[in-house]
Amino acid sequence: MRFIEPHAHMVSRTTDDYVKLASAGCAALCEPAFWAGFDRSSPKGFYDYFRQLTVYEPKRAAKFGLMHYCWLCINPKESEDMVLADEVLSIIPEFMASPNVLGIGEIGLNKNTRNELAILEKHIDLAARHDQLILVHTPHLEDKRKGTLLILDAIRNNGAIRPERVIIDHVEEHTIRDVHERGFWAGMTLYPESKVNAPRAVDMMEMYGTQRIWMNSACDWGVSDPLSVPKAGLEMKRRGLSAAVVDQVVYQNPAQFLGQTPRFKLPAG
Ligand SMILES: [Zn+2]
């Protein structure tokens, strides 16, 4: 099954995972900048992380025949410290010229605080000024819908961002409709223990269709499964969806969204 893994934190995964992804039919993978599981102590920590995402991880992926792309930002968990966040924002532009950078992400909110929102707005402005795609992380707490609506409003308030160039990730049953109605793309994150599992993802497809959605594993340093996208493709088939629809959701949809930047290219054949 050919597929694109549009959201994977490969810096925290082993080479075994690259072998699994390549063997299962992965054509390309994309790595948003995120929280490392601990707070970094200075902008230099982010500088090194961005070098890892733009220089070293693409080389590691290439050893397994995989294209590696990335997104840049300071994540909402660490943007509560606005001095640190401003310094990190100031170093992002120099990395934007790297050939594997797709846009700004995963930005968003964690606890929906005033500081998080201020830094989110600065990221949106940065993306607008540099004509970048945006990948959004939505909060996992009980106020997920409130956070999602705050984020959608912040993007629309900017006025310079076209919604079809933004993907709102980690949608669930109570947020996907808000995202689609406003013209954005919606990402479903498949986790073994939380977020959405494959049967729920297929339920949502049955209710809301298969346009403007993608699925991802968001595999990272926690309990997660880098093969959750092809496994969900199997679940789609088990539920009676055609091979063409599976291909649309796991390959063509992410290729369509990501193809809005000329940086994103798929391997020939
Ligand atoms: Zn993530």
PDB file of C-alpha atoms and ligand atoms in Angstrom, residues 7 9 32 34 106 137 170 218 220, ligand 1:
ATOM      1  CA  HIS A   7       3.255  13.789  10.688  1.00  0.00           C
ATOM      2  CA  HIS A   9       8.672  12.809  14.854  1.00  0.00           C
ATOM      3  CA  PRO A  32       6.721  18.968  12.321  1.00  0.00           C
ATOM      4  CA  PHE A  34       7.411  19.761  18.394  1.00  0.00           C
ATOM      5  CA  GLU A 106       3.050  22.336  14.426  1.00  0.00           C
ATOM      6  CA  HIS A 137      -1.650  21.204  16.633  1.00  0.00           C
ATOM      7  CA  HIS A 170      -5.579  16.018  15.835  1.00  0.00           C
ATOM      8  CA  ALA A 218       2.339  11.449  14.972  1.00  0.00           C
ATOM      9  CA  ASP A 220       7.170  10.329  18.761  1.00  0.00           C
TER      10      ASP A 220
HETATM   11 ZN    ZN B   1       3.252  16.079  16.544  1.00  0.00          ZN
END
